[in-house]
mmCIF file of C-alpha atoms in Angstrom:
data_model
loop_
_atom_site.group_PDB
_atom_site.id
_atom_site.type_symbol
_atom_site.label_atom_id
_atom_site.label_comp_id
_atom_site.label_asym_id
_atom_site.label_seq_id
_atom_site.Cartn_x
_atom_site.Cartn_y
_atom_site.Cartn_z
ATOM 1 C CA UNK A 1 -21.658 -37.274 -152.252
ATOM 2 C CA UNK A 2 -18.835 -36.138 -154.576
ATOM 3 C CA UNK A 3 -18.541 -32.932 -152.524
ATOM 4 C CA UNK A 4 -18.271 -34.925 -149.342
ATOM 5 C CA UNK A 5 -15.633 -37.192 -150.868
ATOM 6 C CA UNK A 6 -13.610 -34.131 -152.038
ATOM 7 C CA UNK A 7 -13.755 -32.651 -148.583
ATOM 8 C CA UNK A 8 -12.638 -35.949 -147.008
ATOM 9 C CA UNK A 9 -9.656 -36.047 -149.420
ATOM 10 C CA UNK A 10 -8.718 -32.467 -148.490
ATOM 11 C CA UNK A 11 -8.772 -33.355 -144.816
ATOM 12 C CA UNK A 12 -6.544 -36.401 -145.425
ATOM 13 C CA UNK A 13 -4.027 -34.288 -147.531
ATOM 14 C CA UNK A 14 -3.958 -31.553 -144.810
ATOM 15 C CA UNK A 15 -3.029 -34.234 -142.223
ATOM 16 C CA UNK A 16 -0.125 -35.719 -144.177
ATOM 17 C CA UNK A 17 1.188 -32.410 -145.436
ATOM 18 C CA UNK A 18 2.907 -30.843 -142.582
ATOM 19 C CA UNK A 19 2.715 -27.055 -142.891
ATOM 20 C CA UNK A 20 1.422 -24.107 -140.888
ATOM 21 C CA UNK A 21 -2.056 -23.991 -142.664
ATOM 22 C CA UNK A 22 -2.911 -27.641 -142.079
ATOM 23 C CA UNK A 23 -5.325 -27.027 -139.265
ATOM 24 C CA UNK A 24 -6.903 -24.223 -141.000
ATOM 25 C CA UNK A 25 -7.385 -26.270 -144.259
ATOM 26 C CA UNK A 26 -8.691 -29.183 -142.333
ATOM 27 C CA UNK A 27 -11.154 -26.995 -140.302
ATOM 28 C CA UNK A 28 -12.518 -25.426 -143.482
ATOM 29 C CA UNK A 29 -12.803 -28.838 -145.101
ATOM 30 C CA UNK A 30 -14.666 -30.222 -142.094
ATOM 31 C CA UNK A 31 -16.867 -27.148 -142.093
ATOM 32 C CA UNK A 32 -17.867 -27.382 -145.658
ATOM 33 C CA UNK A 33 -18.313 -31.123 -145.433
ATOM 34 C CA UNK A 34 -20.557 -30.667 -142.452
ATOM 35 C CA UNK A 35 -22.608 -28.099 -144.301
ATOM 36 C CA UNK A 36 -23.127 -30.399 -147.217
ATOM 37 C CA UNK A 37 -24.075 -33.309 -144.922
ATOM 38 C CA UNK A 38 -26.713 -31.079 -143.375
ATOM 39 C CA UNK A 39 -28.174 -30.377 -146.895
ATOM 40 C CA UNK A 40 -28.294 -34.071 -147.468
ATOM 41 C CA UNK A 41 -30.298 -34.594 -144.331
ATOM 42 C CA UNK A 42 -27.563 -36.416 -142.627
ATOM 43 C CA UNK A 43 -27.735 -34.190 -139.533
ATOM 44 C CA UNK A 44 -25.817 -36.172 -136.972
ATOM 45 C CA UNK A 45 -22.859 -36.715 -139.363
ATOM 46 C CA UNK A 46 -22.887 -33.024 -140.272
ATOM 47 C CA UNK A 47 -22.886 -31.924 -136.680
ATOM 48 C CA UNK A 48 -19.928 -34.268 -135.960
ATOM 49 C CA UNK A 49 -17.908 -32.743 -138.848
ATOM 50 C CA UNK A 50 -18.660 -29.174 -137.749
ATOM 51 C CA UNK A 51 -17.623 -29.964 -134.192
ATOM 52 C CA UNK A 52 -14.346 -31.286 -135.510
ATOM 53 C CA UNK A 53 -13.897 -28.112 -137.575
ATOM 54 C CA UNK A 54 -14.277 -26.048 -134.330
ATOM 55 C CA UNK A 55 -11.916 -28.171 -132.431
ATOM 56 C CA UNK A 56 -9.293 -27.318 -135.096
ATOM 57 C CA UNK A 57 -10.362 -23.605 -135.342
ATOM 58 C CA UNK A 58 -12.848 -22.473 -132.749
ATOM 59 C CA UNK A 59 -13.275 -18.942 -134.217
ATOM 60 C CA UNK A 60 -14.611 -20.347 -137.589
ATOM 61 C CA UNK A 61 -17.819 -18.301 -138.221
ATOM 62 C CA UNK A 62 -19.218 -20.564 -140.925
ATOM 63 C CA UNK A 63 -19.088 -23.604 -138.708
ATOM 64 C CA UNK A 64 -21.143 -21.817 -136.009
ATOM 65 C CA UNK A 65 -23.615 -20.747 -138.671
ATOM 66 C CA UNK A 66 -24.117 -24.362 -139.795
ATOM 67 C CA UNK A 67 -24.474 -25.570 -136.233
ATOM 68 C CA UNK A 68 -27.027 -23.003 -135.669
ATOM 69 C CA UNK A 69 -28.931 -24.188 -138.778
ATOM 70 C CA UNK A 70 -28.784 -27.712 -137.312
ATOM 71 C CA UNK A 71 -30.194 -26.388 -134.004
ATOM 72 C CA UNK A 72 -32.951 -24.541 -135.963
ATOM 73 C CA UNK A 73 -33.931 -27.802 -137.745
ATOM 74 C CA UNK A 74 -34.247 -29.470 -134.357
ATOM 75 C CA UNK A 75 -36.332 -26.562 -133.099
ATOM 76 C CA UNK A 76 -33.752 -25.716 -130.573
ATOM 77 C CA UNK A 77 -34.078 -22.025 -131.170
ATOM 78 C CA UNK A 78 -32.286 -20.683 -128.204
ATOM 79 C CA UNK A 79 -29.217 -22.668 -129.230
ATOM 80 C CA UNK A 80 -29.598 -21.437 -132.662
ATOM 81 C CA UNK A 81 -29.758 -17.852 -131.546
ATOM 82 C CA UNK A 82 -26.533 -18.272 -129.625
ATOM 83 C CA UNK A 83 -24.667 -19.898 -132.528
ATOM 84 C CA UNK A 84 -25.851 -17.158 -134.968
ATOM 85 C CA UNK A 85 -24.819 -14.390 -132.544
ATOM 86 C CA UNK A 86 -21.380 -15.934 -132.076
ATOM 87 C CA UNK A 87 -20.917 -16.329 -135.818
ATOM 88 C CA UNK A 88 -21.694 -12.688 -136.338
ATOM 89 C CA UNK A 89 -19.292 -11.602 -133.566
ATOM 90 C CA UNK A 90 -16.508 -13.765 -134.902
ATOM 91 C CA UNK A 91 -17.040 -12.489 -138.435
ATOM 92 C CA UNK A 92 -17.015 -8.880 -137.254
ATOM 93 C CA UNK A 93 -13.837 -9.505 -135.327
ATOM 94 C CA UNK A 94 -12.077 -11.106 -138.280
ATOM 95 C CA UNK A 95 -13.010 -8.033 -140.444
ATOM 96 C CA UNK A 96 -12.117 -7.760 -144.092
ATOM 97 C CA UNK A 97 -8.566 -8.906 -143.728
ATOM 98 C CA UNK A 98 -9.243 -12.673 -143.154
ATOM 99 C CA UNK A 99 -8.921 -15.326 -145.843
ATOM 100 C CA UNK A 100 -12.145 -15.662 -147.917
ATOM 101 C CA UNK A 101 -12.596 -19.316 -146.724
ATOM 102 C CA UNK A 102 -12.695 -18.190 -143.164
ATOM 103 C CA UNK A 103 -15.456 -15.502 -143.877
ATOM 104 C CA UNK A 104 -19.213 -15.647 -144.120
ATOM 105 C CA UNK A 105 -21.696 -13.777 -146.259
ATOM 106 C CA UNK A 106 -22.332 -10.742 -143.946
ATOM 107 C CA UNK A 107 -26.152 -10.669 -144.217
ATOM 108 C CA UNK A 108 -26.655 -14.454 -143.984
ATOM 109 C CA UNK A 109 -26.253 -14.999 -140.228
ATOM 110 C CA UNK A 110 -28.450 -11.811 -139.466
ATOM 111 C CA UNK A 111 -31.164 -13.362 -141.569
ATOM 112 C CA UNK A 112 -30.990 -16.731 -139.767
ATOM 113 C CA UNK A 113 -30.865 -14.949 -136.390
ATOM 114 C CA UNK A 114 -33.924 -13.005 -137.105
ATOM 115 C CA UNK A 115 -35.814 -16.227 -138.198
ATOM 116 C CA UNK A 116 -34.675 -17.954 -134.910
ATOM 117 C CA UNK A 117 -35.736 -14.863 -132.758
ATOM 118 C CA UNK A 118 -39.157 -14.793 -134.570
ATOM 119 C CA UNK A 119 -39.627 -18.559 -133.560
ATOM 120 C CA UNK A 120 -38.983 -17.585 -130.024
ATOM 121 C CA UNK A 121 -41.515 -14.773 -130.060
ATOM 122 C CA UNK A 122 -38.748 -12.198 -129.839
ATOM 123 C CA UNK A 123 -40.301 -10.090 -132.461
ATOM 124 C CA UNK A 124 -38.586 -6.728 -131.617
ATOM 125 C CA UNK A 125 -35.208 -8.356 -131.786
ATOM 126 C CA UNK A 126 -36.140 -10.189 -135.006
ATOM 127 C CA UNK A 127 -37.179 -6.875 -136.554
ATOM 128 C CA UNK A 128 -33.772 -5.318 -135.848
ATOM 129 C CA UNK A 129 -32.066 -8.347 -137.312
ATOM 130 C CA UNK A 130 -34.114 -8.250 -140.477
ATOM 131 C CA UNK A 131 -33.459 -4.415 -140.622
ATOM 132 C CA UNK A 132 -29.788 -5.229 -140.590
ATOM 133 C CA UNK A 133 -30.228 -7.768 -143.452
ATOM 134 C CA UNK A 134 -32.034 -5.496 -145.795
ATOM 135 C CA UNK A 135 -29.449 -2.813 -145.134
ATOM 136 C CA UNK A 136 -26.730 -5.179 -146.230
ATOM 137 C CA UNK A 137 -28.689 -6.788 -149.058
ATOM 138 C CA UNK A 138 -31.447 -4.451 -150.270
ATOM 139 C CA UNK A 139 -32.624 -6.849 -153.007
ATOM 140 C CA UNK A 140 -33.212 -9.775 -150.696
ATOM 141 C CA UNK A 141 -36.914 -10.568 -151.080
ATOM 142 C CA UNK A 142 -37.279 -13.061 -148.284
ATOM 143 C CA UNK A 143 -35.733 -10.659 -145.827
ATOM 144 C CA UNK A 144 -38.088 -7.932 -146.863
ATOM 145 C CA UNK A 145 -41.091 -10.262 -146.541
ATOM 146 C CA UNK A 146 -40.093 -11.444 -142.961
ATOM 147 C CA UNK A 147 -39.377 -7.843 -142.027
ATOM 148 C CA UNK A 148 -42.793 -6.857 -143.171
ATOM 149 C CA UNK A 149 -44.652 -9.828 -141.561
ATOM 150 C CA UNK A 150 -42.810 -9.069 -138.295
ATOM 151 C CA UNK A 151 -43.722 -5.387 -138.406
ATOM 152 C CA UNK A 152 -47.274 -6.329 -139.038
ATOM 153 C CA UNK A 153 -47.179 -8.634 -136.087
ATOM 154 C CA UNK A 154 -45.815 -5.871 -133.816
ATOM 155 C CA UNK A 155 -48.467 -3.345 -135.050
ATOM 156 C CA UNK A 156 -46.283 -1.205 -137.316
ATOM 157 C CA UNK A 157 -48.513 -1.238 -140.501
ATOM 158 C CA UNK A 158 -46.721 1.585 -142.319
ATOM 159 C CA UNK A 159 -43.393 -0.150 -141.894
ATOM 160 C CA UNK A 160 -44.877 -3.468 -142.793
ATOM 161 C CA UNK A 161 -46.401 -2.129 -145.991
ATOM 162 C CA UNK A 162 -43.014 -0.502 -147.118
ATOM 163 C CA UNK A 163 -41.168 -3.711 -146.947
ATOM 164 C CA UNK A 164 -43.985 -6.030 -148.265
ATOM 165 C CA UNK A 165 -44.394 -3.575 -151.107
ATOM 166 C CA UNK A 166 -40.521 -3.935 -151.673
ATOM 167 C CA UNK A 167 -41.141 -7.672 -152.084
ATOM 168 C CA UNK A 168 -43.663 -6.779 -154.898
ATOM 169 C CA UNK A 169 -41.313 -4.369 -156.522
ATOM 170 C CA UNK A 170 -38.676 -7.097 -156.393
ATOM 171 C CA UNK A 171 -40.851 -9.548 -158.418
ATOM 172 C CA UNK A 172 -42.856 -11.115 -155.587
ATOM 173 C CA UNK A 173 -46.352 -12.097 -156.922
ATOM 174 C CA UNK A 174 -48.185 -14.613 -154.704
ATOM 175 C CA UNK A 175 -51.445 -14.747 -152.923
ATOM 176 C CA UNK A 176 -49.932 -14.697 -149.433
ATOM 177 C CA UNK A 177 -47.986 -11.515 -150.321
ATOM 178 C CA UNK A 178 -51.170 -9.726 -151.366
ATOM 179 C CA UNK A 179 -52.999 -10.939 -148.264
ATOM 180 C CA UNK A 180 -50.272 -9.385 -146.146
ATOM 181 C CA UNK A 181 -50.325 -6.280 -148.184
ATOM 182 C CA UNK A 182 -54.086 -6.054 -147.735
ATOM 183 C CA UNK A 183 -53.685 -6.498 -143.903
ATOM 184 C CA UNK A 184 -51.201 -3.724 -143.759
ATOM 185 C CA UNK A 185 -53.539 -1.417 -145.784
ATOM 186 C CA UNK A 186 -56.372 -2.294 -143.610
ATOM 187 C CA UNK A 187 -54.466 -1.565 -140.415
ATOM 188 C CA UNK A 188 -53.643 1.887 -142.039
ATOM 189 C CA UNK A 189 -57.323 2.527 -142.357
ATOM 190 C CA UNK A 190 -57.242 2.063 -146.196
ATOM 191 C CA UNK A 191 -60.098 -0.454 -146.396
ATOM 192 C CA UNK A 192 -60.659 0.207 -150.126
ATOM 193 C CA UNK A 193 -57.005 -0.517 -150.898
ATOM 194 C CA UNK A 194 -57.090 -3.486 -148.568
ATOM 195 C CA UNK A 195 -60.024 -5.087 -150.476
ATOM 196 C CA UNK A 196 -58.162 -4.447 -153.764
ATOM 197 C CA UNK A 197 -55.209 -6.374 -152.414
ATOM 198 C CA UNK A 198 -57.336 -9.289 -151.160
ATOM 199 C CA UNK A 199 -59.099 -9.470 -154.630
ATOM 200 C CA UNK A 200 -55.528 -9.743 -156.218
ATOM 201 C CA UNK A 201 -54.799 -12.587 -153.841
ATOM 202 C CA UNK A 202 -58.004 -14.298 -154.966
ATOM 203 C CA UNK A 203 -57.067 -13.695 -158.656
ATOM 204 C CA UNK A 204 -53.963 -15.869 -157.979
ATOM 205 C CA UNK A 205 -55.527 -18.418 -155.630
ATOM 206 C CA UNK A 206 -59.350 -18.540 -155.743
ATOM 207 C CA UNK A 207 -59.265 -21.248 -153.067
ATOM 208 C CA UNK A 208 -57.495 -19.020 -150.521
ATOM 209 C CA UNK A 209 -59.847 -19.018 -147.497
ATOM 210 C CA UNK A 210 -57.560 -16.402 -145.740
ATOM 211 C CA UNK A 211 -57.864 -13.966 -148.642
ATOM 212 C CA UNK A 212 -61.649 -14.370 -149.025
ATOM 213 C CA UNK A 213 -62.198 -13.972 -145.162
ATOM 214 C CA UNK A 214 -60.175 -10.911 -145.109
ATOM 215 C CA UNK A 215 -62.082 -9.613 -148.026
ATOM 216 C CA UNK A 216 -65.297 -10.128 -146.025
ATOM 217 C CA UNK A 217 -63.821 -8.201 -143.249
ATOM 218 C CA UNK A 218 -62.982 -5.277 -145.446
ATOM 219 C CA UNK A 219 -66.422 -5.248 -146.900
ATOM 220 C CA UNK A 220 -67.807 -5.141 -143.405
ATOM 221 C CA UNK A 221 -65.777 -2.047 -142.553
ATOM 222 C CA UNK A 222 -66.901 -0.492 -145.839
ATOM 223 C CA UNK A 223 -70.614 -1.477 -145.281
ATOM 224 C CA UNK A 224 -70.663 -3.279 -148.643
ATOM 225 C CA UNK A 225 -73.134 -5.821 -147.340
ATOM 226 C CA UNK A 226 -74.235 -7.428 -150.722
ATOM 227 C CA UNK A 227 -70.618 -8.087 -151.619
ATOM 228 C CA UNK A 228 -69.864 -9.489 -148.188
ATOM 229 C CA UNK A 229 -72.784 -11.875 -148.553
ATOM 230 C CA UNK A 230 -71.550 -13.087 -152.021
ATOM 231 C CA UNK A 231 -67.990 -13.745 -150.724
ATOM 232 C CA UNK A 232 -69.272 -15.281 -147.444
ATOM 233 C CA UNK A 233 -71.483 -17.719 -149.288
ATOM 234 C CA UNK A 234 -68.540 -18.930 -151.264
ATOM 235 C CA UNK A 235 -66.690 -19.728 -148.033
ATOM 236 C CA UNK A 236 -69.721 -21.618 -146.782
ATOM 237 C CA UNK A 237 -70.001 -23.582 -149.987
ATOM 238 C CA UNK A 238 -66.363 -24.491 -149.612
ATOM 239 C CA UNK A 239 -67.032 -25.945 -146.158
ATOM 240 C CA UNK A 240 -65.794 -23.117 -144.072
ATOM 241 C CA UNK A 241 -67.954 -22.996 -140.953
ATOM 242 C CA UNK A 242 -66.512 -20.715 -138.259
ATOM 243 C CA UNK A 243 -68.127 -18.437 -135.685
ATOM 244 C CA UNK A 244 -66.527 -15.344 -137.529
ATOM 245 C CA UNK A 245 -67.927 -16.155 -140.984
ATOM 246 C CA UNK A 246 -71.506 -16.662 -139.546
ATOM 247 C CA UNK A 247 -71.062 -13.505 -137.471
ATOM 248 C CA UNK A 248 -70.048 -11.456 -140.545
ATOM 249 C CA UNK A 249 -72.966 -12.893 -142.585
ATOM 250 C CA UNK A 250 -75.330 -12.312 -139.671
ATOM 251 C CA UNK A 251 -74.352 -8.653 -139.492
ATOM 252 C CA UNK A 252 -74.716 -8.273 -143.253
ATOM 253 C CA UNK A 253 -78.219 -9.751 -143.294
ATOM 254 C CA UNK A 254 -79.198 -7.572 -140.283
ATOM 255 C CA UNK A 255 -77.804 -4.413 -141.992
ATOM 256 C CA UNK A 256 -80.000 -5.356 -145.120
ATOM 257 C CA UNK A 257 -82.995 -6.047 -142.675
ATOM 258 C CA UNK A 258 -83.064 -9.551 -143.929
ATOM 259 C CA UNK A 259 -84.161 -10.689 -140.529
ATOM 260 C CA UNK A 260 -85.016 -14.386 -140.964
ATOM 261 C CA UNK A 261 -81.793 -14.924 -142.751
ATOM 262 C CA UNK A 262 -79.886 -13.029 -140.032
ATOM 263 C CA UNK A 263 -81.485 -15.339 -137.361
ATOM 264 C CA UNK A 264 -80.392 -18.309 -139.205
ATOM 265 C CA UNK A 265 -76.721 -17.094 -139.365
ATOM 266 C CA UNK A 266 -76.560 -16.150 -135.731
ATOM 267 C CA UNK A 267 -78.201 -19.479 -134.821
ATOM 268 C CA UNK A 268 -75.514 -21.202 -136.927
ATOM 269 C CA UNK A 269 -72.896 -19.251 -135.165
ATOM 270 C CA UNK A 270 -74.177 -20.497 -131.758
ATOM 271 C CA UNK A 271 -74.162 -24.050 -133.065
ATOM 272 C CA UNK A 272 -70.477 -23.941 -134.114
ATOM 273 C CA UNK A 273 -69.134 -21.934 -131.205
ATOM 274 C CA UNK A 274 -68.386 -23.299 -127.811
ATOM 275 C CA UNK A 275 -67.994 -19.861 -126.266
ATOM 276 C CA UNK A 276 -70.307 -17.303 -128.010
ATOM 277 C CA UNK A 277 -69.827 -13.740 -126.979
ATOM 278 C CA UNK A 278 -72.515 -11.627 -125.220
ATOM 279 C CA UNK A 279 -72.802 -9.550 -128.300
ATOM 280 C CA UNK A 280 -73.467 -12.698 -130.354
ATOM 281 C CA UNK A 281 -76.380 -13.588 -128.040
ATOM 282 C CA UNK A 282 -77.635 -9.998 -128.120
ATOM 283 C CA UNK A 283 -77.487 -9.797 -131.873
ATOM 284 C CA UNK A 284 -79.544 -12.981 -132.208
ATOM 285 C CA UNK A 285 -82.183 -11.319 -129.832
ATOM 286 C CA UNK A 286 -82.251 -8.257 -131.968
ATOM 287 C CA UNK A 287 -82.611 -10.287 -135.228
ATOM 288 C CA UNK A 288 -85.355 -12.452 -133.744
ATOM 289 C CA UNK A 289 -87.263 -9.209 -132.769
ATOM 290 C CA UNK A 290 -86.679 -7.956 -136.278
ATOM 291 C CA UNK A 291 -88.139 -11.290 -137.610
ATOM 292 C CA UNK A 292 -91.258 -10.849 -135.444
ATOM 293 C CA UNK A 293 -90.285 -13.399 -132.843
ATOM 294 C CA UNK A 294 -90.596 -11.050 -129.907
ATOM 295 C CA UNK A 295 -91.080 -13.860 -127.156
ATOM 296 C CA UNK A 296 -87.936 -15.683 -128.285
ATOM 297 C CA UNK A 297 -86.136 -12.342 -128.526
ATOM 298 C CA UNK A 298 -87.148 -11.329 -124.992
ATOM 299 C CA UNK A 299 -85.967 -14.674 -123.623
ATOM 300 C CA UNK A 300 -82.497 -14.271 -125.253
ATOM 301 C CA UNK A 301 -82.157 -10.551 -124.231
ATOM 302 C CA UNK A 302 -83.095 -11.308 -120.605
ATOM 303 C CA UNK A 303 -80.499 -14.100 -120.719
ATOM 304 C CA UNK A 304 -77.879 -11.535 -121.786
ATOM 305 C CA UNK A 305 -78.964 -9.017 -119.351
ATOM 306 C CA UNK A 306 -78.675 -11.516 -116.490
ATOM 307 C CA UNK A 307 -75.012 -12.143 -117.519
ATOM 308 C CA UNK A 308 -74.208 -8.581 -116.773
ATOM 309 C CA UNK A 309 -77.069 -6.652 -115.066
ATOM 310 C CA UNK A 310 -75.082 -3.371 -115.182
ATOM 311 C CA UNK A 311 -74.785 -3.405 -118.933
ATOM 312 C CA UNK A 312 -77.096 -0.870 -120.632
ATOM 313 C CA UNK A 313 -77.612 -2.306 -124.108
ATOM 314 C CA UNK A 314 -79.209 -5.592 -123.138
ATOM 315 C CA UNK A 315 -81.862 -3.827 -121.085
ATOM 316 C CA UNK A 316 -82.693 -1.602 -123.906
ATOM 317 C CA UNK A 317 -83.289 -4.645 -126.172
ATOM 318 C CA UNK A 318 -85.471 -6.123 -123.395
ATOM 319 C CA UNK A 319 -87.539 -2.865 -123.383
ATOM 320 C CA UNK A 320 -88.004 -3.089 -127.132
ATOM 321 C CA UNK A 321 -89.221 -6.686 -126.847
ATOM 322 C CA UNK A 322 -91.742 -5.780 -124.104
ATOM 323 C CA UNK A 323 -92.939 -2.885 -126.294
ATOM 324 C CA UNK A 324 -93.389 -5.193 -129.203
ATOM 325 C CA UNK A 325 -95.497 -7.481 -126.949
ATOM 326 C CA UNK A 326 -97.529 -4.475 -125.801
ATOM 327 C CA UNK A 327 -96.096 -4.796 -122.225
ATOM 328 C CA UNK A 328 -95.382 -0.987 -121.654
ATOM 329 C CA UNK A 329 -95.027 -1.172 -117.959
ATOM 330 C CA UNK A 330 -92.421 -3.928 -118.165
ATOM 331 C CA UNK A 331 -90.755 -1.870 -120.952
ATOM 332 C CA UNK A 332 -90.500 1.119 -118.565
ATOM 333 C CA UNK A 333 -88.906 -1.054 -115.885
ATOM 334 C CA UNK A 334 -86.406 -2.380 -118.341
ATOM 335 C CA UNK A 335 -85.497 1.255 -119.414
ATOM 336 C CA UNK A 336 -85.005 2.132 -115.810
ATOM 337 C CA UNK A 337 -82.613 -0.811 -115.423
ATOM 338 C CA UNK A 338 -80.700 0.633 -118.472
ATOM 339 C CA UNK A 339 -80.285 3.796 -116.363
ATOM 340 C CA UNK A 340 -81.829 5.921 -119.170
ATOM 341 C CA UNK A 341 -83.858 8.034 -116.784
ATOM 342 C CA UNK A 342 -86.818 7.920 -114.347
ATOM 343 C CA UNK A 343 -90.099 6.231 -115.366
ATOM 344 C CA UNK A 344 -91.905 9.508 -115.633
ATOM 345 C CA UNK A 345 -89.223 10.722 -118.246
ATOM 346 C CA UNK A 346 -89.348 7.587 -120.299
ATOM 347 C CA UNK A 347 -92.920 7.411 -121.877
ATOM 348 C CA UNK A 348 -91.497 9.249 -124.995
ATOM 349 C CA UNK A 349 -88.577 6.907 -125.165
ATOM 350 C CA UNK A 350 -90.549 3.851 -125.993
ATOM 351 C CA UNK A 351 -93.597 5.431 -127.547
#
């Protein structure tokens, strides 16, 4: 409030003091007052002050930056992008020779521009904006973080890791950072390194569902089934019931040939999923067969085969079910449907 009062006084003095800098002084005062009003949450008053600043001095970069921030707050991201671009253009046009009060911090509008572009889904453009920020201010942690997250979104894991690791080098130490580092390592094929990053995230935030789920995914890729089961059970006990966690736990149980438990996991998956995949249904059939439930397995496998009669894998499972039931002729027919070969060539396949 004191700052707003001081800027109002400066505006008043600039009006009554007739000199060549009056409009410029008043414009800067309106600009700064508008920025303070925005910080106070008095957005409409702030916008009005900033618009007055631009009527007095249309090429004032800072006023455009603040109006862009106001548009960002209102989720008017396209307007925000236009304002930030104009601020950058005006600042570059003014160069180094302008008065300090008419300049803006060079990296700041680029950072805001990248943030608005990311909100619009313009990730390639956002990446270039964040690249400009870190070139101008290499020690800006938030810019490195957003650069890394944007690169990860675009499928550039090496670039993502470089900038997320820069956040760590600059003192960043939070669970979300380690989750992002783990995701970058995982996308680079370093699953052991990814698991290590996810464990660090859990050290900082044991309740992080995102970190624990990602750790389960890494353990799946590493075939560390017992550890996957341990972490997955923690998620279930915490109330996390999603198709993916049941799918991961079902795959782990199947890999360990714990068939009844695998059946329970895939049945739970179907109970919580409105759109189970063909693979989910087929996995349940395989697990039922492993658990000695050949008739139930056959029914499920036939259901999957009917969804896509040209698919080979369901018919192979159907053949296995018939074999388990002692129905060798039906097994041969199913193998023919799987296009493995002629019936005369298939006796050895199912024997």
